[in-house]
Amino acid sequence: MAAKRQYGYYIKGNKIAIIERGVGSGVCSLSGYSNQTTCEAAGGTWTENAASKDDGEWMSPIATVADGLEIQYAYSPEYFIKETDDTNTALDTYKSTGGYLILEDTGSDNFSASPESLADGSYIVLRNAGRWNGLHKVSAAGAGYINTYTKYSGTGAAIAFEETVTLYYGVDVFIDESFELDLSRYQANAVVYYLKAKMAEDSLDMEAREFFLREFKRQLEKGNSALKRGPYIIQGFKEMR
Amino acid sequence: MKVKEIMERAGTVQTGRAIAYIKDALDEMNILSETHVTTERIDITKDQRFYDLPQDCVKILDIRCKHHNNEDSKYRSIPRSIYEPTIVDEDGS
């Protein structure tokens, strides 16, 4: 059975800080005993805590946990993956060369050949790639490497990905008028209002700007509330999940 | 809906400006009402406090940790600390 842990987090700049609380020196098989002497005197079995941190203070994580942190987040749909099984999972390291992100496969898979057929100007989407999740523009590709236009200030030595990275190569990208937004019609109408608001702002028509921004929010809220049936009868709070 | 249709409805023919504003609108929509959501799992490393956020993250919805307040290897939401702990980070980040 895995040890019970207690975590917390805070945000610092563009990073998330994970902290863990020291969790006592061990566990008694009987309830109500918090130290080894009294536990064993009462006939219980004392199990030492693997973490061996017992001061109850918050500190950096006490132990390594594979896949220990899960971040749920919202992202902007500026791309559309055409077929979710058009993937490659060979990438295993990344590095910085000349200030750009380079993705590598030590198995020397040729990314410029079919089916990926990547070249200058192609787009890829990465998943399970930690900080590199999302859309990247390719500058060059070949046997065992993909060079990107993504800026990266880091080491020139290869760093291994923590997970098996999924690379999607069949991607439509929002670069021109032909792109179909992955939105419902209702949400797309909200975008129209936003665009009108920004155009009014550019022409210094602040009254129209305020009107269209209000319509944008109203349209968005109407679309959201349409998915919820009935009245709200519970007052929630953040920890109630 | 295609971008071209949105531009026609808004009455603009300036593609570059429209695309930039529509991208702003998509960000704004996800900040206000989370229309597109995904999750990412990262290894927790002993004595490493700081972890990079995914580059396409617009808004954090939930942070969960494995084993948090349970012994069944389940992921549970963890609380946000208002203050930084007095024990400083050992990796010096």
GROMACS .gro file of C-alpha atoms in nm:
model
  334
    1MET     CA    1   0.000   0.000   0.000
    2ALA     CA    2   0.139   0.338  -0.097
    3ALA     CA    3   0.212   0.589   0.177
    4LYS     CA    4  -0.044   0.860   0.234
    5ARG     CA    5   0.096   1.205   0.158
    6GLN     CA    6  -0.008   1.563   0.197
    7TYR     CA    7   0.071   1.814  -0.076
    8GLY     CA    8   0.011   2.179  -0.145
    9TYR     CA    9   0.114   2.420  -0.419
   10TYR     CA   10   0.177   2.784  -0.495
   11ILE     CA   11   0.256   2.968  -0.815
   12LYS     CA   12   0.583   3.153  -0.859
   13GLY     CA   13   0.628   3.333  -1.190
   14ASN     CA   14   0.577   3.084  -1.470
   15LYS     CA   15   0.637   2.782  -1.250
   16ILE     CA   16   0.432   2.581  -1.008
   17ALA     CA   17   0.585   2.500  -0.671
   18ILE     CA   18   0.488   2.168  -0.513
   19ILE     CA   19   0.533   2.136  -0.139
   20GLU     CA   20   0.481   1.839   0.088
   21ARG     CA   21   0.417   1.815   0.456
   22GLY     CA   22   0.625   1.589   0.679
   23VAL     CA   23   0.385   1.314   0.780
   24GLY     CA   24   0.493   1.169   1.115
   25SER     CA   25   0.742   0.895   1.187
   26GLY     CA   26   0.508   0.599   1.135
   27VAL     CA   27   0.167   0.442   1.164
   28CYS     CA   28   0.020   0.230   1.444
   29SER     CA   29  -0.211  -0.061   1.360
   30LEU     CA   30  -0.432   0.056   1.647
   31SER     CA   31  -0.604   0.388   1.627
   32GLY     CA   32  -0.519   0.662   1.871
   33TYR     CA   33  -0.145   0.596   1.907
   34SER     CA   34   0.100   0.835   1.753
   35ASN     CA   35   0.434   0.702   1.876
   36GLN     CA   36   0.608   0.365   1.866
   37THR     CA   37   0.644   0.313   2.242
   38THR     CA   38   0.280   0.360   2.336
   39CYS     CA   39   0.164   0.172   2.024
   40GLU     CA   40   0.369  -0.139   2.101
   41ALA     CA   41   0.285  -0.120   2.473
   42ALA     CA   42  -0.082  -0.143   2.375
   43GLY     CA   43  -0.016  -0.451   2.160
   44GLY     CA   44  -0.018  -0.275   1.826
   45THR     CA   45   0.228  -0.300   1.536
   46TRP     CA   46   0.429   0.007   1.450
   47THR     CA   47   0.518   0.061   1.081
   48GLU     CA   48   0.792   0.311   1.009
   49ASN     CA   49   0.699   0.573   0.757
   50ALA     CA   50   0.909   0.547   0.442
   51ALA     CA   51   0.924   0.925   0.419
   52SER     CA   52   1.097   0.945   0.760
   53LYS     CA   53   1.017   1.312   0.794
   54ASP     CA   54   0.827   1.375   1.109
   55ASP     CA   55   0.835   1.744   1.186
   56GLY     CA   56   0.507   1.835   1.019
   57GLU     CA   57   0.670   2.120   0.827
   58TRP     CA   58   0.599   2.205   0.463
   59MET     CA   59   0.900   2.146   0.237
   60SER     CA   60   0.997   2.037  -0.116
   61PRO     CA   61   0.865   1.689  -0.211
   62ILE     CA   62   1.010   1.421   0.015
   63ALA     CA   63   1.004   1.141  -0.243
   64THR     CA   64   0.997   1.088  -0.618
   65VAL     CA   65   0.655   0.988  -0.748
   66ALA     CA   66   0.614   0.885  -1.113
   67ASP     CA   67   0.327   1.082  -1.272
   68GLY     CA   68   0.272   1.233  -0.929
   69LEU     CA   69   0.149   1.574  -1.044
   70GLU     CA   70  -0.160   1.622  -1.260
   71ILE     CA   71  -0.240   1.966  -1.400
   72GLN     CA   72  -0.581   2.027  -1.552
   73TYR     CA   73  -0.584   2.341  -1.762
   74ALA     CA   74  -0.766   2.530  -2.034
   75TYR     CA   75  -0.589   2.594  -2.365
   76SER     CA   76  -0.662   2.806  -2.667
   77PRO     CA   77  -0.785   2.600  -2.968
   78GLU     CA   78  -0.555   2.753  -3.228
   79TYR     CA   79  -0.505   2.420  -3.400
   80PHE     CA   80  -0.712   2.121  -3.503
   81ILE     CA   81  -0.584   1.764  -3.498
   82LYS     CA   82  -0.732   1.600  -3.807
   83GLU     CA   83  -0.681   1.234  -3.715
   84THR     CA   84  -0.587   1.149  -3.359
   85ASP     CA   85  -0.421   0.824  -3.468
   86ASP     CA   86  -0.175   1.006  -3.696
   87THR     CA   87   0.089   0.996  -3.425
   88ASN     CA   88   0.452   0.922  -3.363
   89THR     CA   89   0.581   0.823  -3.017
   90ALA     CA   90   0.952   0.792  -3.094
   91LEU     CA   91   1.071   1.126  -2.954
   92ASP     CA   92   1.276   1.078  -2.641
   93THR     CA   93   1.493   1.386  -2.580
   94TYR     CA   94   1.499   1.763  -2.637
   95LYS     CA   95   1.765   2.033  -2.627
   96SER     CA   96   1.837   2.393  -2.723
   97THR     CA   97   2.044   2.478  -3.028
   98GLY     CA   98   2.087   2.841  -3.126
   99GLY     CA   99   1.802   2.936  -2.893
  100TYR     CA  100   1.552   2.702  -3.059
  101LEU     CA  101   1.392   2.381  -2.937
  102ILE     CA  102   1.526   2.064  -3.099
  103LEU     CA  103   1.338   1.737  -3.056
  104GLU     CA  104   1.532   1.414  -3.096
  105ASP     CA  105   1.480   1.043  -3.135
  106THR     CA  106   1.785   0.833  -3.047
  107GLY     CA  107   1.633   0.554  -3.258
  108SER     CA  108   1.684   0.778  -3.566
  109ASP     CA  109   1.328   0.766  -3.696
  110ASN     CA  110   1.318   0.971  -4.019
  111PHE     CA  111   1.061   1.248  -3.964
  112SER     CA  112   1.101   1.394  -4.313
  113ALA     CA  113   0.981   1.067  -4.470
  114SER     CA  114   0.625   0.938  -4.494
  115PRO     CA  115   0.399   0.925  -4.299
  116GLU     CA  116   0.514   1.233  -4.100
  117SER     CA  117   0.672   1.409  -4.403
  118LEU     CA  118   0.778   1.707  -4.192
  119ALA     CA  119   0.962   1.997  -4.353
  120ASP     CA  120   1.017   2.370  -4.302
  121GLY     CA  121   0.676   2.527  -4.229
  122SER     CA  122   0.504   2.208  -4.108
  123TYR     CA  123   0.323   2.210  -3.777
  124ILE     CA  124   0.317   1.948  -3.502
  125VAL     CA  125   0.134   1.917  -3.171
  126LEU     CA  126   0.297   1.750  -2.870
  127ARG     CA  127   0.115   1.583  -2.581
  128ASN     CA  128   0.266   1.431  -2.263
  129ALA     CA  129   0.567   1.651  -2.329
  130GLY     CA  130   0.553   1.847  -2.003
  131ARG     CA  131   0.632   2.213  -2.069
  132TRP     CA  132   0.644   2.151  -2.446
  133ASN     CA  133   0.280   2.051  -2.476
  134GLY     CA  134   0.106   2.225  -2.761
  135LEU     CA  135   0.174   2.354  -3.110
  136HIS     CA  136   0.520   2.389  -3.268
  137LYS     CA  137   0.631   2.507  -3.611
  138VAL     CA  138   0.896   2.290  -3.776
  139SER     CA  139   1.205   2.449  -3.933
  140ALA     CA  140   1.373   2.124  -4.044
  141ALA     CA  141   1.334   1.750  -3.996
  142GLY     CA  142   1.537   1.441  -4.075
  143ALA     CA  143   1.662   1.113  -3.933
  144GLY     CA  144   1.635   1.138  -3.557
  145TYR     CA  145   1.559   1.510  -3.524
  146ILE     CA  146   1.296   1.780  -3.559
  147ASN     CA  147   1.413   2.141  -3.543
  148THR     CA  148   1.146   2.392  -3.444
  149TYR     CA  149   1.093   2.767  -3.440
  150THR     CA  150   1.001   2.747  -3.069
  151LYS     CA  151   1.233   2.967  -2.863
  152TYR     CA  152   1.405   2.779  -2.581
  153SER     CA  153   1.675   2.909  -2.352
  154GLY     CA  154   1.824   2.588  -2.211
  155THR     CA  155   2.113   2.347  -2.224
  156GLY     CA  156   2.257   2.210  -2.550
  157ALA     CA  157   2.279   1.866  -2.390
  158ALA     CA  158   1.987   1.633  -2.458
  159ILE     CA  159   1.727   1.611  -2.180
  160ALA     CA  160   1.504   1.304  -2.166
  161PHE     CA  161   1.126   1.347  -2.170
  162GLU     CA  162   0.962   1.210  -1.858
  163GLU     CA  163   0.679   1.043  -2.047
  164THR     CA  164   0.628   0.880  -2.384
  165VAL     CA  165   0.560   1.186  -2.596
  166THR     CA  166   0.280   1.175  -2.851
  167LEU     CA  167   0.350   1.378  -3.165
  168TYR     CA  168   0.052   1.462  -3.386
  169TYR     CA  169   0.156   1.549  -3.741
  170GLY     CA  170  -0.184   1.579  -3.912
  171VAL     CA  171  -0.262   1.927  -3.787
  172ASP     CA  172  -0.461   2.221  -3.924
  173VAL     CA  173  -0.333   2.551  -3.788
  174PHE     CA  174  -0.501   2.886  -3.748
  175ILE     CA  175  -0.291   3.089  -3.992
  176ASP     CA  176  -0.544   3.204  -4.252
  177GLU     CA  177  -0.914   3.262  -4.324
  178SER     CA  178  -0.983   2.903  -4.429
  179PHE     CA  179  -0.931   2.768  -4.076
  180GLU     CA  180  -1.243   2.619  -3.918
  181LEU     CA  181  -1.257   2.711  -3.549
  182ASP     CA  182  -1.324   2.421  -3.314
  183LEU     CA  183  -1.615   2.603  -3.150
  184SER     CA  184  -1.990   2.562  -3.135
  185ARG     CA  185  -2.194   2.805  -3.345
  186TYR     CA  186  -2.296   2.984  -3.028
  187GLN     CA  187  -1.936   3.033  -2.919
  188ALA     CA  188  -1.837   3.144  -3.270
  189ASN     CA  189  -2.105   3.414  -3.249
  190ALA     CA  190  -1.938   3.537  -2.930
  191VAL     CA  191  -1.610   3.565  -3.122
  192VAL     CA  192  -1.788   3.784  -3.380
  193TYR     CA  193  -1.890   4.023  -3.099
  194TYR     CA  194  -1.533   4.028  -2.966
  195LEU     CA  195  -1.397   4.110  -3.310
  196LYS     CA  196  -1.652   4.392  -3.351
  197ALA     CA  197  -1.556   4.527  -3.007
  198LYS     CA  198  -1.188   4.536  -3.095
  199MET     CA  199  -1.258   4.709  -3.425
  200ALA     CA  200  -1.470   4.967  -3.244
  201GLU     CA  201  -1.184   5.018  -2.997
  202ASP     CA  202  -0.941   5.079  -3.284
  203SER     CA  203  -1.171   5.346  -3.424
  204LEU     CA  204  -1.202   5.501  -3.073
  205ASP     CA  205  -1.574   5.427  -3.052
  206MET     CA  206  -1.573   5.334  -2.684
  207GLU     CA  207  -1.950   5.314  -2.654
  208ALA     CA  208  -1.970   5.048  -2.926
  209ARG     CA  209  -1.669   4.872  -2.772
  210GLU     CA  210  -1.842   4.841  -2.435
  211PHE     CA  211  -2.164   4.725  -2.599
  212PHE     CA  212  -1.999   4.450  -2.806
  213LEU     CA  213  -1.780   4.330  -2.518
  214ARG     CA  214  -2.090   4.301  -2.302
  215GLU     CA  215  -2.260   4.103  -2.579
  216PHE     CA  216  -1.952   3.881  -2.607
  217LYS     CA  217  -1.970   3.792  -2.237
  218ARG     CA  218  -2.347   3.750  -2.246
  219GLN     CA  219  -2.329   3.517  -2.546
  220LEU     CA  220  -2.057   3.313  -2.377
  221GLU     CA  221  -2.250   3.285  -2.052
  222LYS     CA  222  -2.572   3.190  -2.234
  223GLY     CA  223  -2.385   2.915  -2.417
  224ASN     CA  224  -2.243   2.786  -2.088
  225SER     CA  225  -2.562   2.797  -1.891
  226ALA     CA  226  -2.747   2.615  -2.171
  227LEU     CA  227  -2.549   2.304  -2.074
  228LYS     CA  228  -2.675   2.311  -1.716
  229ARG     CA  229  -3.024   2.199  -1.629
  230GLY     CA  230  -3.229   2.353  -1.348
  231PRO     CA  231  -3.152   2.628  -1.099
  232TYR     CA  232  -2.840   2.650  -0.888
  233ILE     CA  233  -2.937   2.543  -0.538
  234ILE     CA  234  -2.598   2.485  -0.378
  235GLN     CA  235  -2.346   2.749  -0.290
  236GLY     CA  236  -2.014   2.591  -0.381
  237PHE     CA  237  -1.662   2.674  -0.282
  238LYS     CA  238  -1.323   2.597  -0.432
  239GLU     CA  239  -1.237   2.291  -0.222
  240MET     CA  240  -1.570   2.121  -0.297
  241ARG     CA  241  -1.470   1.899  -0.587
  242MET     CA  242  -1.747   2.826  -3.824
  243LYS     CA  243  -1.471   2.931  -4.061
  244VAL     CA  244  -1.258   3.239  -3.986
  245LYS     CA  245  -1.370   3.388  -4.317
  246GLU     CA  246  -1.734   3.369  -4.207
  247ILE     CA  247  -1.655   3.537  -3.875
  248MET     CA  248  -1.474   3.817  -4.062
  249GLU     CA  249  -1.768   3.867  -4.297
  250ARG     CA  250  -2.011   3.889  -4.004
  251ALA     CA  251  -1.786   4.141  -3.831
  252GLY     CA  252  -1.751   4.340  -4.153
  253THR     CA  253  -1.373   4.332  -4.191
  254VAL     CA  254  -1.139   4.230  -4.473
  255GLN     CA  255  -0.814   4.282  -4.282
  256THR     CA  256  -0.707   3.920  -4.238
  257GLY     CA  257  -0.394   3.973  -4.027
  258ARG     CA  258  -0.568   4.200  -3.777
  259ALA     CA  259  -0.875   3.977  -3.761
  260ILE     CA  260  -0.668   3.663  -3.695
  261ALA     CA  261  -0.478   3.838  -3.414
  262TYR     CA  262  -0.804   3.952  -3.251
  263ILE     CA  263  -0.971   3.613  -3.293
  264LYS     CA  264  -0.673   3.451  -3.119
  265ASP     CA  265  -0.722   3.703  -2.837
  266ALA     CA  266  -1.090   3.610  -2.829
  267LEU     CA  267  -1.008   3.239  -2.797
  268ASP     CA  268  -0.777   3.313  -2.502
  269GLU     CA  269  -1.041   3.534  -2.342
  270MET     CA  270  -1.310   3.267  -2.388
  271ASN     CA  271  -1.095   3.005  -2.218
  272ILE     CA  272  -1.014   3.236  -1.930
  273LEU     CA  273  -1.381   3.319  -1.880
  274SER     CA  274  -1.547   2.983  -1.939
  275GLU     CA  275  -1.293   2.706  -2.019
  276THR     CA  276  -1.415   2.584  -2.355
  277HIS     CA  277  -1.115   2.357  -2.422
  278VAL     CA  278  -0.965   2.153  -2.138
  279THR     CA  279  -0.683   1.902  -2.115
  280THR     CA  280  -0.462   1.744  -1.846
  281GLU     CA  281  -0.091   1.683  -1.818
  282ARG     CA  282   0.095   1.450  -1.582
  283ILE     CA  283   0.444   1.529  -1.460
  284ASP     CA  284   0.678   1.325  -1.238
  285ILE     CA  285   0.731   1.463  -0.889
  286THR     CA  286   1.104   1.455  -0.816
  287LYS     CA  287   1.250   1.434  -0.466
  288ASP     CA  288   1.372   1.775  -0.343
  289GLN     CA  289   1.259   1.952  -0.663
  290ARG     CA  290   1.002   2.216  -0.578
  291PHE     CA  291   0.949   2.405  -0.907
  292TYR     CA  292   0.792   2.257  -1.220
  293ASP     CA  293   0.727   2.418  -1.557
  294LEU     CA  294   0.371   2.484  -1.662
  295PRO     CA  295   0.271   2.354  -2.009
  296GLN     CA  296   0.338   2.626  -2.269
  297ASP     CA  297  -0.020   2.613  -2.405
  298CYS     CA  298  -0.174   2.663  -2.059
  299VAL     CA  299  -0.416   2.959  -2.055
  300LYS     CA  300  -0.579   2.895  -1.720
  301ILE     CA  301  -0.512   2.640  -1.447
  302LEU     CA  302  -0.832   2.461  -1.344
  303ASP     CA  303  -0.708   2.205  -1.096
  304ILE     CA  304  -0.386   2.072  -0.947
  305ARG     CA  305  -0.397   1.713  -0.829
  306CYS     CA  306  -0.137   1.488  -0.670
  307LYS     CA  307  -0.113   1.111  -0.648
  308HIS     CA  308  -0.140   0.975  -0.290
  309HIS     CA  309  -0.265   1.312  -0.157
  310ASN     CA  310  -0.462   1.222   0.157
  311ASN     CA  311  -0.513   0.865   0.036
  312GLU     CA  312  -0.328   0.533   0.027
  313ASP     CA  313  -0.490   0.407  -0.293
  314SER     CA  314  -0.267   0.590  -0.546
  315LYS     CA  315  -0.557   0.815  -0.642
  316TYR     CA  316  -0.525   1.173  -0.762
  317ARG     CA  317  -0.685   1.434  -0.540
  318SER     CA  318  -0.699   1.812  -0.562
  319ILE     CA  319  -0.435   1.979  -0.349
  320PRO     CA  320  -0.482   2.312  -0.172
  321ARG     CA  321  -0.305   2.632  -0.274
  322SER     CA  322  -0.072   2.771  -0.011
  323ILE     CA  323  -0.109   3.143   0.057
  324TYR     CA  324   0.241   3.170   0.204
  325GLU     CA  325   0.568   3.016   0.096
  326PRO     CA  326   0.703   2.762   0.347
  327THR     CA  327   0.983   2.870   0.580
  328ILE     CA  328   1.193   2.574   0.461
  329VAL     CA  329   1.346   2.705   0.139
  330ASP     CA  330   1.385   2.501  -0.173
  331GLU     CA  331   1.693   2.275  -0.175
  332ASP     CA  332   1.746   2.295  -0.552
  333GLY     CA  333   1.789   2.672  -0.524
  334SER     CA  334   1.539   2.760  -0.799
   0.00000   0.00000   0.00000
